[in-house]
Amino acid sequence: MESRTLSPEEVARVWQQCCAQLKTELSSAVFNTWILANPLTHLEYLDDTQAQATITSPTAFHSINVKKNFHSKLTLSLGELTQRQVEISYFIGSAPITIFREKKVQQPNQTFMPNTLLTRPEFSPSPRVEELFSPNTLENAAVDRRLLRSKQIGLRTDFTFTTFAVSTSNEMAHAAATAVSNQPGSSYNPLFLYGGVGVGKTHLMHAIGNNILQANPQAQMIYCTGEEFTNEIVQAIQTKRASHFKDRYRSAQVLLIDDIQFIAGKNAVQEEFFHTFNAITKKNCQVVLTSDRPPHEIRLLEDRLRSRFEAGLMIDIQEPSFELRTAIILLKSQAQNIALSIDLAKRIAETVDSARKIEGIITLLRSAVELQGREVNTELIEQIISAQKPAEQHLSQRTSPSEVIKTVATHFSVKQIAIKGKSRVKNLVTARHIAMYLLKQELSLPLVEIGRWFANRDHTSVLHAVKKIEQELLYDQQLQQEVSFIRKSLQA
């Protein structure tokens, strides 16, 4: 699919649907202040899987707060509506502001028809010429370009070397990643990082990319996962655009591929990656790879690829120690502007074993503080920890996804086909979201696979459902009881 910019009318319709969804989740005051007054003004479909959106705010104060507090909700909602992974940019300036006005209708049993769209232009004062070319403005513009470039590539801008906690378990990987980012292509090529889940492989990979872009924002860089690389090859062959795919990847100055083990056993994909790898390294350009295991343990990986991976620098990143986990918690809480004492950080560190789980707890902590107005104290930390404990008691590996869906359907007295379908009836949506949550937490199924069980829903829709249940489990006692009962039924 070619890139397509949606018309203002189409953008307005998407924004209307997004607002209708968010209005049910937020209070009227929060919705009117931070959602309604900061509209979607641009939406572009890059291809069948990705889109770019622009949220325009009247002031910098509005823009900062919307990005800080509602970015994840907006991303999930727009992703679900467009069936694409949406990258949102935030701008300040003139924009048509979408207003929702209730409109009466003639039906005897209804009083209002929701969400009638009107627009009105609002304008911001133009900056003076001397302000446009001040050193401070130019420096900020350079930073903005780097951040925008990072987002376009798919890098997380908060994954930097500054936010990476270093200890004996990862100091060698950190040193090598820093060296590669300072002199890409001239040392440790390829760099192969491997280790278990949540040890910091992806963080270091993104930090390499962000550091290279800081020195050269125009660097030709590609970041993707092994699965995405595979899907792009398949799509290129189907659409007869294989030459375009080859030109794009083989012209890269920096190639970052996460979870490279995914290409093992796929002959056509390994063939293409072999030639791509040779083309990039022949130009002394940098390749960075991550995997959950070393090359010699990746089954069905071709020998010629294995030998090339092992010819570079391979580093094993160990599980984080208690001290490192505490440091990671303090760093991530500081980045989220959460005042967390070292004693509370140690309490959290006692209950988690990976950086990924830490990030999930910090996200729950932030939502409790910002959306519920909770105070960060021992009671809140214990409540979050206790809510996470059931998720650690995974079901037997013999439990199938169909059994989970059947048990949820029985609990809510609905049909399985209804849960899997597209109905938006409230009790069905709740049952569907719980089923998705259990499939992710209990069976550790990938988001894409879970989506296939529910009428081929997009992975962003599944992620939205899982996050929603996680947040509601913090304070909804009724939901806690229902999820606990379903778990016990499955275990029995």
PDB file of C-alpha atoms in Angstrom, residues 9 18 154 212 235 237 300 324 330 405:
ATOM      1  CA  GLU A   9     -13.208  14.866   6.978  1.00  0.00           C
ATOM      2  CA  CYS A  18     -11.304   8.145  19.421  1.00  0.00           C
ATOM      3  CA  GLY A 154      10.906   3.153  15.720  1.00  0.00           C
ATOM      4  CA  ILE A 212      24.283   7.675  16.684  1.00  0.00           C
ATOM      5  CA  GLN A 235       5.065  -8.630   1.661  1.00  0.00           C
ATOM      6  CA  ILE A 237       7.563 -10.791  -2.649  1.00  0.00           C
ATOM      7  CA  LEU A 300      17.777 -24.259  12.271  1.00  0.00           C
ATOM      8  CA  LEU A 324      20.790  -3.433  39.842  1.00  0.00           C
ATOM      9  CA  LEU A 330      14.897   4.418  40.882  1.00  0.00           C
ATOM     10  CA  ILE A 405     -11.876 -18.716  26.312  1.00  0.00           C
TER      11      ILE A 405
END
